[in-house]
Amino acid sequence: MRVIKPPGVYAPQGDTKLLMEILDAEDLRPGARALDLCTGTGILAIAAARRGMDATAVDVSRRAVATAWLNARLHARRVRLLRGDLSEPVAGERFDLVTANPPYVPAEDPDLPARGARRAWDAGLDGRLLIDRICRQAPRLLNPDGVLLLVQSSLSGTDASLEALHGAGLNAEVVRRRSQPFGPVMSARARWFEQRGLVPSGRRTEELVVIRATHGGTDANASGTWGRDVRMPEERAGTSRDDGAARIGW
């Protein structure tokens, strides 16, 4: 899918592609309501719209919202675009599908960046400033049979996300894992990651995971695809979240 990606907007990368694979496998009817949080270029919302879903995309960045609008026009898809902080613009609404690819890279700054390129990946000391909020908000965003698909790095705590979702009353499981090498930003922070105990000494790879959460059982997908931990070989890994190159034509 071709996308326009101006400077300052997160380009589709390995995590986006992994989430797209799971989205494509979901058994969702045309007309289902889809919400994409932290939409960036809007590619996931556009993918939902291409399947006939009623798609909404949200981002806190004005530039990202404008970019998603351009990309929706490029693909002749109708996407409702809203600017705001996570689910605030859709307060009181419920959806059949919620996708989220939030910033999740651990950073020495305990606060979220207010501007600049780091806004696309930095998420506090443990990388969970936005993930934890999404986990708390998910139950009131989902219809009774709705599905949350969340992608993150293992460095930001896979078990912590599962526990947070379970604590919020959802059933949650990892449905896809994929290892990939560090990109430039992660490599620059590798020693700090080691000091924090986030990676063993000398390791320069991370594991991307997609977590699927529902109000019902873990086998809610009619196709039976889920309910097991699917590991993908490293040679099929995508690019890291901190790879700054735009993926035009990805």
GROMACS .gro file of C-alpha atoms in nm:
model
  250
    1MET     CA    1   0.000   0.000   0.000
    2ARG     CA    2   0.154   0.331  -0.107
    3VAL     CA    3   0.156   0.606   0.154
    4ILE     CA    4   0.268   0.965   0.179
    5LYS     CA    5   0.500   1.014   0.476
    6PRO     CA    6   0.625   1.369   0.543
    7PRO     CA    7   0.896   1.440   0.803
    8GLY     CA    8   0.769   1.414   1.158
    9VAL     CA    9   0.508   1.144   1.088
   10TYR     CA   10   0.582   0.784   1.181
   11ALA     CA   11   0.640   0.576   0.868
   12PRO     CA   12   0.493   0.224   0.836
   13GLN     CA   13   0.761  -0.017   0.952
   14GLY     CA   14   0.799  -0.370   1.088
   15ASP     CA   15   0.550  -0.323   1.371
   16THR     CA   16   0.293  -0.175   1.134
   17LYS     CA   17   0.333  -0.466   0.896
   18LEU     CA   18   0.299  -0.720   1.177
   19LEU     CA   19  -0.020  -0.557   1.300
   20MET     CA   20  -0.153  -0.541   0.944
   21GLU     CA   21  -0.108  -0.918   0.909
   22ILE     CA   22  -0.322  -0.980   1.216
   23LEU     CA   23  -0.580  -0.724   1.104
   24ASP     CA   24  -0.610  -0.902   0.770
   25ALA     CA   25  -0.679  -1.231   0.950
   26GLU     CA   26  -0.962  -1.094   1.164
   27ASP     CA   27  -1.311  -1.209   1.070
   28LEU     CA   28  -1.495  -0.876   1.066
   29ARG     CA   29  -1.806  -0.797   0.867
   30PRO     CA   30  -1.840  -0.504   0.626
   31GLY     CA   31  -1.985  -0.213   0.816
   32ALA     CA   32  -1.807  -0.305   1.140
   33ARG     CA   33  -1.679  -0.004   1.332
   34ALA     CA   34  -1.298   0.022   1.344
   35LEU     CA   35  -1.084   0.263   1.545
   36ASP     CA   36  -0.711   0.317   1.491
   37LEU     CA   37  -0.528   0.492   1.776
   38CYS     CA   38  -0.196   0.671   1.716
   39THR     CA   39  -0.272   0.641   1.346
   40GLY     CA   40   0.036   0.815   1.200
   41THR     CA   41   0.002   0.788   0.823
   42GLY     CA   42  -0.343   0.631   0.863
   43ILE     CA   43  -0.242   0.308   0.692
   44LEU     CA   44  -0.422   0.074   0.934
   45ALA     CA   45  -0.744   0.276   0.922
   46ILE     CA   46  -0.726   0.274   0.543
   47ALA     CA   47  -0.675  -0.104   0.547
   48ALA     CA   48  -0.989  -0.137   0.760
   49ALA     CA   49  -1.182   0.090   0.523
   50ARG     CA   50  -1.068  -0.120   0.226
   51ARG     CA   51  -1.240  -0.416   0.390
   52GLY     CA   52  -1.564  -0.221   0.406
   53MET     CA   53  -1.541  -0.119   0.770
   54ASP     CA   54  -1.654   0.215   0.908
   55ALA     CA   55  -1.307   0.347   0.998
   56THR     CA   56  -1.207   0.617   1.245
   57ALA     CA   57  -0.848   0.727   1.303
   58VAL     CA   58  -0.710   0.934   1.591
   59ASP     CA   59  -0.373   1.098   1.648
   60VAL     CA   60  -0.250   1.374   1.878
   61SER     CA   61  -0.032   1.518   1.600
   62ARG     CA   62  -0.188   1.770   1.363
   63ARG     CA   63   0.064   1.669   1.096
   64ALA     CA   64  -0.027   1.302   1.132
   65VAL     CA   65  -0.400   1.375   1.099
   66ALA     CA   66  -0.334   1.581   0.785
   67THR     CA   67  -0.115   1.304   0.645
   68ALA     CA   68  -0.378   1.038   0.714
   69TRP     CA   69  -0.634   1.256   0.536
   70LEU     CA   70  -0.407   1.278   0.230
   71ASN     CA   71  -0.346   0.905   0.228
   72ALA     CA   72  -0.716   0.829   0.261
   73ARG     CA   73  -0.777   1.053  -0.040
   74LEU     CA   74  -0.491   0.882  -0.226
   75HIS     CA   75  -0.663   0.546  -0.180
   76ALA     CA   76  -1.015   0.684  -0.226
   77ARG     CA   77  -1.126   0.555   0.114
   78ARG     CA   78  -1.357   0.721   0.363
   79VAL     CA   79  -1.191   0.754   0.704
   80ARG     CA   80  -1.317   0.974   0.986
   81LEU     CA   81  -1.009   1.159   1.116
   82LEU     CA   82  -0.995   1.311   1.462
   83ARG     CA   83  -0.717   1.488   1.648
   84GLY     CA   84  -0.682   1.427   2.018
   85ASP     CA   85  -0.530   1.230   2.304
   86LEU     CA   86  -0.596   0.859   2.251
   87SER     CA   87  -0.967   0.783   2.302
   88GLU     CA   88  -1.077   1.129   2.415
   89PRO     CA   89  -1.214   1.230   2.070
   90VAL     CA   90  -1.438   0.919   2.065
   91ALA     CA   91  -1.553   0.925   2.427
   92GLY     CA   92  -1.876   0.729   2.467
   93GLU     CA   93  -1.838   0.541   2.138
   94ARG     CA   94  -1.778   0.168   2.099
   95PHE     CA   95  -1.609  -0.026   1.822
   96ASP     CA   96  -1.585  -0.376   1.681
   97LEU     CA   97  -1.211  -0.340   1.622
   98VAL     CA   98  -0.951  -0.120   1.789
   99THR     CA   99  -0.595  -0.119   1.657
  100ALA     CA  100  -0.306   0.056   1.830
  101ASN     CA  101   0.060   0.103   1.740
  102PRO     CA  102   0.158   0.356   2.008
  103PRO     CA  103   0.502   0.492   2.094
  104TYR     CA  104   0.663   0.226   2.316
  105VAL     CA  105   1.042   0.275   2.321
  106PRO     CA  106   1.187   0.319   2.675
  107ALA     CA  107   1.359   0.655   2.713
  108GLU     CA  108   1.563   0.837   2.977
  109ASP     CA  109   1.307   1.118   2.977
  110PRO     CA  110   1.021   1.011   3.205
  111ASP     CA  111   0.772   1.230   3.018
  112LEU     CA  112   0.629   1.209   2.668
  113PRO     CA  113   0.797   1.444   2.417
  114ALA     CA  114   0.581   1.742   2.327
  115ARG     CA  115   0.728   1.777   1.978
  116GLY     CA  116   0.995   1.650   1.741
  117ALA     CA  117   1.074   1.310   1.593
  118ARG     CA  118   1.099   1.140   1.934
  119ARG     CA  119   0.725   1.188   1.972
  120ALA     CA  120   0.678   0.892   1.739
  121TRP     CA  121   0.860   0.640   1.959
  122ASP     CA  122   0.957   0.764   2.310
  123ALA     CA  123   0.718   0.659   2.588
  124GLY     CA  124   0.882   0.719   2.925
  125LEU     CA  125   1.129   0.520   3.134
  126ASP     CA  126   0.960   0.185   3.076
  127GLY     CA  127   0.798   0.261   2.739
  128ARG     CA  128   0.450   0.220   2.886
  129LEU     CA  129   0.311   0.571   2.925
  130LEU     CA  130   0.064   0.519   2.639
  131ILE     CA  131   0.036   0.139   2.648
  132ASP     CA  132  -0.097   0.141   3.004
  133ARG     CA  133  -0.356   0.404   2.918
  134ILE     CA  134  -0.473   0.206   2.615
  135CYS     CA  135  -0.508  -0.107   2.830
  136ARG     CA  136  -0.721   0.085   3.080
  137GLN     CA  137  -0.937   0.246   2.812
  138ALA     CA  138  -0.988  -0.063   2.596
  139PRO     CA  139  -1.288  -0.217   2.778
  140ARG     CA  140  -1.506   0.090   2.731
  141LEU     CA  141  -1.401   0.123   2.366
  142LEU     CA  142  -1.499  -0.230   2.265
  143ASN     CA  143  -1.840  -0.363   2.176
  144PRO     CA  144  -1.928  -0.687   2.360
  145ASP     CA  145  -1.770  -0.894   2.081
  146GLY     CA  146  -1.508  -0.633   1.991
  147VAL     CA  147  -1.136  -0.697   1.944
  148LEU     CA  148  -0.829  -0.494   2.047
  149LEU     CA  149  -0.506  -0.548   1.853
  150LEU     CA  150  -0.203  -0.387   2.018
  151VAL     CA  151   0.156  -0.405   1.891
  152GLN     CA  152   0.456  -0.332   2.109
  153SER     CA  153   0.817  -0.427   2.182
  154SER     CA  154   0.915  -0.686   2.441
  155LEU     CA  155   1.134  -0.415   2.595
  156SER     CA  156   0.821  -0.235   2.709
  157GLY     CA  157   0.684  -0.536   2.895
  158THR     CA  158   0.469  -0.795   2.723
  159ASP     CA  159   0.360  -0.955   3.050
  160ALA     CA  160   0.278  -0.612   3.194
  161SER     CA  161   0.038  -0.549   2.905
  162LEU     CA  162  -0.129  -0.886   2.946
  163GLU     CA  163  -0.168  -0.826   3.320
  164ALA     CA  164  -0.304  -0.475   3.261
  165LEU     CA  165  -0.562  -0.601   3.013
  166HIS     CA  166  -0.662  -0.888   3.240
  167GLY     CA  167  -0.688  -0.641   3.527
  168ALA     CA  168  -0.920  -0.430   3.313
  169GLY     CA  169  -1.149  -0.729   3.268
  170LEU     CA  170  -1.041  -0.844   2.921
  171ASN     CA  171  -0.910  -1.176   2.798
  172ALA     CA  172  -0.575  -1.119   2.630
  173GLU     CA  173  -0.307  -1.325   2.460
  174VAL     CA  174  -0.003  -1.284   2.238
  175VAL     CA  175  -0.101  -1.395   1.888
  176ARG     CA  176   0.218  -1.313   1.699
  177ARG     CA  177   0.585  -1.267   1.783
  178ARG     CA  178   0.870  -1.158   1.558
  179SER     CA  179   1.234  -1.082   1.640
  180GLN     CA  180   1.423  -0.805   1.465
  181PRO     CA  181   1.753  -0.620   1.505
  182PHE     CA  182   1.775  -0.284   1.676
  183GLY     CA  183   1.748   0.022   1.455
  184PRO     CA  184   1.955   0.340   1.503
  185VAL     CA  185   1.769   0.478   1.807
  186MET     CA  186   1.756   0.145   1.991
  187SER     CA  187   2.122   0.079   1.913
  188ALA     CA  188   2.219   0.418   2.056
  189ARG     CA  189   2.036   0.328   2.379
  190ALA     CA  190   2.156  -0.033   2.399
  191ARG     CA  191   2.397   0.023   2.689
  192TRP     CA  192   2.125   0.205   2.881
  193PHE     CA  193   1.887  -0.083   2.811
  194GLU     CA  194   2.149  -0.320   2.952
  195GLN     CA  195   2.191  -0.107   3.264
  196ARG     CA  196   1.814  -0.109   3.314
  197GLY     CA  197   1.804  -0.487   3.269
  198LEU     CA  198   1.579  -0.457   2.966
  199VAL     CA  199   1.814  -0.666   2.749
  200PRO     CA  200   2.097  -0.907   2.835
  201SER     CA  201   2.451  -0.784   2.779
  202GLY     CA  202   2.539  -0.783   2.410
  203ARG     CA  203   2.188  -0.843   2.277
  204ARG     CA  204   2.090  -0.611   1.996
  205THR     CA  205   1.751  -0.753   1.900
  206GLU     CA  206   1.399  -0.698   2.024
  207GLU     CA  207   1.084  -0.902   1.994
  208LEU     CA  208   0.774  -0.741   1.852
  209VAL     CA  209   0.445  -0.883   1.979
  210VAL     CA  210   0.083  -0.838   1.881
  211ILE     CA  211  -0.161  -0.876   2.170
  212ARG     CA  212  -0.525  -0.959   2.101
  213ALA     CA  213  -0.782  -0.877   2.369
  214THR     CA  214  -1.157  -0.933   2.388
  215HIS     CA  215  -1.442  -0.925   2.637
  216GLY     CA  216  -1.511  -1.291   2.555
  217GLY     CA  217  -1.293  -1.600   2.527
  218THR     CA  218  -0.956  -1.611   2.355
  219ASP     CA  219  -1.102  -1.820   2.072
  220ALA     CA  220  -1.349  -1.550   1.969
  221ASN     CA  221  -1.212  -1.536   1.613
  222ALA     CA  222  -1.439  -1.753   1.401
  223SER     CA  223  -1.157  -1.870   1.176
  224GLY     CA  224  -0.979  -2.038   1.467
  225THR     CA  225  -0.652  -1.864   1.378
  226TRP     CA  226  -0.587  -1.747   1.732
  227GLY     CA  227  -0.556  -1.927   2.063
  228ARG     CA  228  -0.190  -2.015   2.007
  229ASP     CA  229   0.144  -1.837   2.016
  230VAL     CA  230   0.266  -1.804   1.657
  231ARG     CA  231   0.641  -1.745   1.626
  232MET     CA  232   0.783  -1.611   1.303
  233PRO     CA  233   1.145  -1.676   1.194
  234GLU     CA  234   1.392  -1.391   1.231
  235GLU     CA  235   1.475  -1.390   0.864
  236ARG     CA  236   1.122  -1.257   0.797
  237ALA     CA  237   1.161  -0.972   1.044
  238GLY     CA  238   1.062  -0.620   0.945
  239THR     CA  239   1.243  -0.298   1.019
  240SER     CA  240   1.267  -0.149   1.363
  241ARG     CA  241   1.033   0.122   1.490
  242ASP     CA  242   1.326   0.360   1.508
  243ASP     CA  243   1.433   0.312   1.145
  244GLY     CA  244   1.393   0.670   1.028
  245ALA     CA  245   1.358   0.591   0.657
  246ALA     CA  246   1.015   0.660   0.510
  247ARG     CA  247   0.849   0.353   0.367
  248ILE     CA  248   0.692   0.508   0.061
  249GLY     CA  249   0.533   0.229  -0.137
  250TRP     CA  250   0.540  -0.023   0.152
   0.00000   0.00000   0.00000
